[in-house]
Amino acid sequence: MKNILFSLKERNPRLSNRKRAEMYRGKLGSMGKNCEVFMKVSFGSEPYLIDIGDNVRITYGVKFITHDGGLHVLRNLDLANNGAVYGKIRIGDNTFIGNDVIILPGVTVGSNCVLGAGSIITRSIPDNSVAAGIPAKPLRTIQDYYEKNKPFLHETIGMNSLQKKEYLLNVAPELLIKK
């Protein structure tokens, strides 16, 4: 019953991302201060193997996988009997994890990192990196990321949604990023 109530609370769209993070604090190995957990995040079947630093934002649909489910095949071939393989996942301070990222067992993501949406993190990522892809690879340093985006930065944090809409609809098109 306790797990059902937790599951219902976690899925509440009115629950703030910070409060959702607080709900997971006791289930994870550790979680630092000022973290955010968006909806539909999965910490898997061994959440106690996951350590998260301070100021980490875990966005919609992220999945943490702490075991190798492929051993199912080895068990069926009588090669692993009741064996399983596990790995801790560690996320450093001040890290952003984009939508639908999958993080595999044994991975450490450094501090001051950005993980691009849809990436699969199969290997550890060093501090101060922007990483993306399948499998994810470091693409640039956080300083290079800042320099690339500097011309397109807009001071909208703190605006309400109507103010932000008004501002963005009136900004010169060349000041919006193009891909």
PDB file of C-alpha atoms in Angstrom:
ATOM      1  CA  MET A   1       0.000   0.000   0.000  1.00  0.00           C
ATOM      2  CA  LYS A   2       2.865   2.349   0.866  1.00  0.00           C
ATOM      3  CA  ASN A   3       4.426   1.858  -2.608  1.00  0.00           C
ATOM      4  CA  ILE A   4       1.093   2.501  -4.333  1.00  0.00           C
ATOM      5  CA  LEU A   5       0.657   5.783  -2.436  1.00  0.00           C
ATOM      6  CA  PHE A   6       4.252   6.791  -3.290  1.00  0.00           C
ATOM      7  CA  SER A   7       3.630   6.004  -6.966  1.00  0.00           C
ATOM      8  CA  LEU A   8       0.429   8.055  -7.040  1.00  0.00           C
ATOM      9  CA  LYS A   9       2.103  11.016  -5.325  1.00  0.00           C
ATOM     10  CA  GLU A  10       5.131  10.870  -7.637  1.00  0.00           C
ATOM     11  CA  ARG A  11       2.890  11.096 -10.714  1.00  0.00           C
ATOM     12  CA  ASN A  12       1.009  14.148  -9.462  1.00  0.00           C
ATOM     13  CA  PRO A  13       1.604  16.856 -12.112  1.00  0.00           C
ATOM     14  CA  ARG A  14       1.057  19.567  -9.489  1.00  0.00           C
ATOM     15  CA  LEU A  15       3.933  18.318  -7.370  1.00  0.00           C
ATOM     16  CA  SER A  16       6.958  20.588  -7.808  1.00  0.00           C
ATOM     17  CA  ASN A  17      10.160  19.075  -9.164  1.00  0.00           C
ATOM     18  CA  ARG A  18      11.952  19.921  -5.903  1.00  0.00           C
ATOM     19  CA  LYS A  19       9.285  18.193  -3.788  1.00  0.00           C
ATOM     20  CA  ARG A  20       9.443  15.160  -6.078  1.00  0.00           C
ATOM     21  CA  ALA A  21      13.219  15.061  -5.480  1.00  0.00           C
ATOM     22  CA  GLU A  22      12.622  15.159  -1.721  1.00  0.00           C
ATOM     23  CA  MET A  23      10.283  12.164  -2.052  1.00  0.00           C
ATOM     24  CA  TYR A  24      13.131  10.119  -3.555  1.00  0.00           C
ATOM     25  CA  ARG A  25      15.765  11.230  -1.024  1.00  0.00           C
ATOM     26  CA  GLY A  26      15.239   8.221   1.277  1.00  0.00           C
ATOM     27  CA  LYS A  27      15.092   5.696  -1.573  1.00  0.00           C
ATOM     28  CA  LEU A  28      18.374   6.666  -3.286  1.00  0.00           C
ATOM     29  CA  GLY A  29      21.880   5.976  -2.017  1.00  0.00           C
ATOM     30  CA  SER A  30      22.261   9.723  -1.564  1.00  0.00           C
ATOM     31  CA  MET A  31      20.898  12.968  -2.969  1.00  0.00           C
ATOM     32  CA  GLY A  32      22.417  16.408  -2.498  1.00  0.00           C
ATOM     33  CA  LYS A  33      20.774  19.774  -1.956  1.00  0.00           C
ATOM     34  CA  ASN A  34      18.643  21.743  -4.435  1.00  0.00           C
ATOM     35  CA  CYS A  35      17.908  18.837  -6.772  1.00  0.00           C
ATOM     36  CA  GLU A  36      14.942  18.586  -9.139  1.00  0.00           C
ATOM     37  CA  VAL A  37      13.254  15.424 -10.428  1.00  0.00           C
ATOM     38  CA  PHE A  38      10.694  15.814 -13.209  1.00  0.00           C
ATOM     39  CA  MET A  39       7.851  13.395 -13.917  1.00  0.00           C
ATOM     40  CA  LYS A  40       8.290   9.869 -15.311  1.00  0.00           C
ATOM     41  CA  VAL A  41      11.847   9.425 -14.026  1.00  0.00           C
ATOM     42  CA  SER A  42      12.772   5.812 -13.245  1.00  0.00           C
ATOM     43  CA  PHE A  43      15.423   5.042 -10.646  1.00  0.00           C
ATOM     44  CA  GLY A  44      15.065   1.329 -11.429  1.00  0.00           C
ATOM     45  CA  SER A  45      14.909  -1.651  -9.131  1.00  0.00           C
ATOM     46  CA  GLU A  46      18.016  -0.750  -7.069  1.00  0.00           C
ATOM     47  CA  PRO A  47      17.693   3.010  -6.408  1.00  0.00           C
ATOM     48  CA  TYR A  48      19.968   2.663  -3.373  1.00  0.00           C
ATOM     49  CA  LEU A  49      22.879   2.183  -5.832  1.00  0.00           C
ATOM     50  CA  ILE A  50      22.409   5.750  -7.165  1.00  0.00           C
ATOM     51  CA  ASP A  51      24.222   8.769  -5.697  1.00  0.00           C
ATOM     52  CA  ILE A  52      23.258  12.256  -6.858  1.00  0.00           C
ATOM     53  CA  GLY A  53      25.175  15.447  -6.057  1.00  0.00           C
ATOM     54  CA  ASP A  54      23.947  18.986  -5.320  1.00  0.00           C
ATOM     55  CA  ASN A  55      22.006  21.127  -7.825  1.00  0.00           C
ATOM     56  CA  VAL A  56      21.186  18.272 -10.207  1.00  0.00           C
ATOM     57  CA  ARG A  57      18.208  18.574 -12.573  1.00  0.00           C
ATOM     58  CA  ILE A  58      16.808  15.231 -13.791  1.00  0.00           C
ATOM     59  CA  THR A  59      14.257  15.930 -16.518  1.00  0.00           C
ATOM     60  CA  TYR A  60      11.272  14.072 -17.932  1.00  0.00           C
ATOM     61  CA  GLY A  61      11.609  10.366 -18.688  1.00  0.00           C
ATOM     62  CA  VAL A  62      15.204   9.787 -17.516  1.00  0.00           C
ATOM     63  CA  LYS A  63      16.017   6.138 -16.702  1.00  0.00           C
ATOM     64  CA  PHE A  64      18.723   4.903 -14.343  1.00  0.00           C
ATOM     65  CA  ILE A  65      19.587   1.229 -14.879  1.00  0.00           C
ATOM     66  CA  THR A  66      21.748  -0.313 -12.145  1.00  0.00           C
ATOM     67  CA  HIS A  67      21.883  -3.933 -13.321  1.00  0.00           C
ATOM     68  CA  ASP A  68      22.589  -5.894 -16.485  1.00  0.00           C
ATOM     69  CA  GLY A  69      19.294  -7.534 -17.415  1.00  0.00           C
ATOM     70  CA  GLY A  70      20.987  -9.410 -20.261  1.00  0.00           C
ATOM     71  CA  LEU A  71      22.205 -12.011 -17.785  1.00  0.00           C
ATOM     72  CA  HIS A  72      18.709 -13.479 -18.129  1.00  0.00           C
ATOM     73  CA  VAL A  73      20.037 -15.258 -21.231  1.00  0.00           C
ATOM     74  CA  LEU A  74      23.053 -16.653 -19.345  1.00  0.00           C
ATOM     75  CA  ARG A  75      20.837 -17.889 -16.527  1.00  0.00           C
ATOM     76  CA  ASN A  76      18.636 -19.712 -19.066  1.00  0.00           C
ATOM     77  CA  LEU A  77      21.773 -21.360 -20.493  1.00  0.00           C
ATOM     78  CA  ASP A  78      22.777 -22.447 -16.954  1.00  0.00           C
ATOM     79  CA  LEU A  79      25.933 -20.314 -17.220  1.00  0.00           C
ATOM     80  CA  ALA A  80      25.120 -17.785 -14.515  1.00  0.00           C
ATOM     81  CA  ASN A  81      22.668 -19.802 -12.389  1.00  0.00           C
ATOM     82  CA  ASN A  82      21.283 -17.185  -9.989  1.00  0.00           C
ATOM     83  CA  GLY A  83      23.926 -14.592 -10.857  1.00  0.00           C
ATOM     84  CA  ALA A  84      23.397 -10.898 -11.553  1.00  0.00           C
ATOM     85  CA  VAL A  85      25.675  -7.949 -12.344  1.00  0.00           C
ATOM     86  CA  TYR A  86      25.176  -4.546 -10.675  1.00  0.00           C
ATOM     87  CA  GLY A  87      26.876  -1.155 -10.884  1.00  0.00           C
ATOM     88  CA  LYS A  88      26.562   2.078  -8.917  1.00  0.00           C
ATOM     89  CA  ILE A  89      25.610   5.245 -10.749  1.00  0.00           C
ATOM     90  CA  ARG A  90      27.078   8.537  -9.548  1.00  0.00           C
ATOM     91  CA  ILE A  91      26.009  11.988 -10.731  1.00  0.00           C
ATOM     92  CA  GLY A  92      28.247  14.942  -9.810  1.00  0.00           C
ATOM     93  CA  ASP A  93      27.177  18.402  -8.645  1.00  0.00           C
ATOM     94  CA  ASN A  94      25.523  20.966 -10.923  1.00  0.00           C
ATOM     95  CA  THR A  95      24.543  18.540 -13.675  1.00  0.00           C
ATOM     96  CA  PHE A  96      21.623  18.709 -16.112  1.00  0.00           C
ATOM     97  CA  ILE A  97      20.208  15.426 -17.455  1.00  0.00           C
ATOM     98  CA  GLY A  98      18.046  15.992 -20.562  1.00  0.00           C
ATOM     99  CA  ASN A  99      14.737  14.317 -21.411  1.00  0.00           C
ATOM    100  CA  ASP A 100      14.708  10.539 -21.913  1.00  0.00           C
ATOM    101  CA  VAL A 101      18.399   9.987 -21.139  1.00  0.00           C
ATOM    102  CA  ILE A 102      19.289   6.402 -20.151  1.00  0.00           C
ATOM    103  CA  ILE A 103      22.200   5.910 -17.732  1.00  0.00           C
ATOM    104  CA  LEU A 104      23.672   2.395 -17.534  1.00  0.00           C
ATOM    105  CA  PRO A 105      25.290   0.549 -14.592  1.00  0.00           C
ATOM    106  CA  GLY A 106      28.707   1.610 -13.326  1.00  0.00           C
ATOM    107  CA  VAL A 107      28.623   5.090 -14.898  1.00  0.00           C
ATOM    108  CA  THR A 108      29.919   8.207 -13.158  1.00  0.00           C
ATOM    109  CA  VAL A 109      28.879  11.581 -14.580  1.00  0.00           C
ATOM    110  CA  GLY A 110      31.137  14.384 -13.401  1.00  0.00           C
ATOM    111  CA  SER A 111      30.211  17.762 -11.985  1.00  0.00           C
ATOM    112  CA  ASN A 112      29.126  20.680 -14.212  1.00  0.00           C
ATOM    113  CA  CYS A 113      27.867  18.423 -17.000  1.00  0.00           C
ATOM    114  CA  VAL A 114      25.041  18.617 -19.527  1.00  0.00           C
ATOM    115  CA  LEU A 115      23.679  15.329 -20.906  1.00  0.00           C
ATOM    116  CA  GLY A 116      21.761  15.825 -24.164  1.00  0.00           C
ATOM    117  CA  ALA A 117      18.179  14.625 -24.567  1.00  0.00           C
ATOM    118  CA  GLY A 118      17.764  11.030 -25.730  1.00  0.00           C
ATOM    119  CA  SER A 119      21.375  10.067 -25.021  1.00  0.00           C
ATOM    120  CA  ILE A 120      22.432   6.677 -23.735  1.00  0.00           C
ATOM    121  CA  ILE A 121      25.245   7.014 -21.217  1.00  0.00           C
ATOM    122  CA  THR A 122      27.287   3.806 -21.466  1.00  0.00           C
ATOM    123  CA  ARG A 123      30.608   5.157 -20.123  1.00  0.00           C
ATOM    124  CA  SER A 124      31.653   7.676 -17.502  1.00  0.00           C
ATOM    125  CA  ILE A 125      31.607  11.370 -18.461  1.00  0.00           C
ATOM    126  CA  PRO A 126      34.330  13.705 -17.098  1.00  0.00           C
ATOM    127  CA  ASP A 127      33.700  16.936 -15.175  1.00  0.00           C
ATOM    128  CA  ASN A 128      32.820  20.072 -17.168  1.00  0.00           C
ATOM    129  CA  SER A 129      31.522  18.211 -20.225  1.00  0.00           C
ATOM    130  CA  VAL A 130      28.585  18.411 -22.584  1.00  0.00           C
ATOM    131  CA  ALA A 131      27.840  14.870 -23.790  1.00  0.00           C
ATOM    132  CA  ALA A 132      25.228  13.497 -26.166  1.00  0.00           C
ATOM    133  CA  GLY A 133      24.539  10.659 -28.570  1.00  0.00           C
ATOM    134  CA  ILE A 134      24.048   6.914 -28.697  1.00  0.00           C
ATOM    135  CA  PRO A 135      26.342   6.005 -27.120  1.00  0.00           C
ATOM    136  CA  ALA A 136      26.974   9.393 -25.525  1.00  0.00           C
ATOM    137  CA  LYS A 137      30.372  10.997 -25.991  1.00  0.00           C
ATOM    138  CA  PRO A 138      31.749  14.264 -24.655  1.00  0.00           C
ATOM    139  CA  LEU A 139      31.221  16.840 -27.422  1.00  0.00           C
ATOM    140  CA  ARG A 140      32.640  19.989 -25.857  1.00  0.00           C
ATOM    141  CA  THR A 141      33.628  21.542 -22.552  1.00  0.00           C
ATOM    142  CA  ILE A 142      31.113  23.485 -20.515  1.00  0.00           C
ATOM    143  CA  GLN A 143      33.128  26.657 -21.332  1.00  0.00           C
ATOM    144  CA  ASP A 144      32.809  25.969 -25.083  1.00  0.00           C
ATOM    145  CA  TYR A 145      29.074  25.375 -24.552  1.00  0.00           C
ATOM    146  CA  TYR A 146      28.789  28.782 -22.886  1.00  0.00           C
ATOM    147  CA  GLU A 147      30.710  30.534 -25.680  1.00  0.00           C
ATOM    148  CA  LYS A 148      28.549  28.862 -28.347  1.00  0.00           C
ATOM    149  CA  ASN A 149      25.307  29.929 -26.638  1.00  0.00           C
ATOM    150  CA  LYS A 150      26.413  33.353 -25.355  1.00  0.00           C
ATOM    151  CA  PRO A 151      24.979  35.329 -28.336  1.00  0.00           C
ATOM    152  CA  PHE A 152      21.571  33.724 -27.775  1.00  0.00           C
ATOM    153  CA  LEU A 153      21.215  34.122 -23.983  1.00  0.00           C
ATOM    154  CA  HIS A 154      18.076  35.924 -22.799  1.00  0.00           C
ATOM    155  CA  GLU A 155      17.442  36.998 -19.208  1.00  0.00           C
ATOM    156  CA  THR A 156      14.004  35.333 -18.884  1.00  0.00           C
ATOM    157  CA  ILE A 157      14.451  33.416 -15.641  1.00  0.00           C
ATOM    158  CA  GLY A 158      12.110  35.015 -13.120  1.00  0.00           C
ATOM    159  CA  MET A 159       9.594  36.198 -15.725  1.00  0.00           C
ATOM    160  CA  ASN A 160       6.114  34.748 -15.531  1.00  0.00           C
ATOM    161  CA  SER A 161       4.862  32.836 -18.590  1.00  0.00           C
ATOM    162  CA  LEU A 162       3.022  35.855 -20.058  1.00  0.00           C
ATOM    163  CA  GLN A 163       6.049  38.135 -19.681  1.00  0.00           C
ATOM    164  CA  LYS A 164       8.294  35.511 -21.244  1.00  0.00           C
ATOM    165  CA  LYS A 165       5.893  34.991 -24.155  1.00  0.00           C
ATOM    166  CA  GLU A 166       5.688  38.744 -24.815  1.00  0.00           C
ATOM    167  CA  TYR A 167       9.473  39.084 -24.650  1.00  0.00           C
ATOM    168  CA  LEU A 168      10.232  36.107 -26.934  1.00  0.00           C
ATOM    169  CA  LEU A 169       7.629  37.047 -29.531  1.00  0.00           C
ATOM    170  CA  ASN A 170       9.234  40.476 -29.859  1.00  0.00           C
ATOM    171  CA  VAL A 171      12.890  39.466 -29.898  1.00  0.00           C
ATOM    172  CA  ALA A 172      14.812  39.925 -33.154  1.00  0.00           C
ATOM    173  CA  PRO A 173      14.895  36.560 -35.039  1.00  0.00           C
ATOM    174  CA  GLU A 174      18.684  36.634 -35.321  1.00  0.00           C
ATOM    175  CA  LEU A 175      18.864  36.528 -31.497  1.00  0.00           C
ATOM    176  CA  LEU A 176      17.144  33.115 -31.401  1.00  0.00           C
ATOM    177  CA  ILE A 177      19.242  30.017 -31.923  1.00  0.00           C
ATOM    178  CA  LYS A 178      19.021  28.236 -35.300  1.00  0.00           C
ATOM    179  CA  LYS A 179      20.160  24.659 -35.950  1.00  0.00           C
TER     180      LYS A 179
END
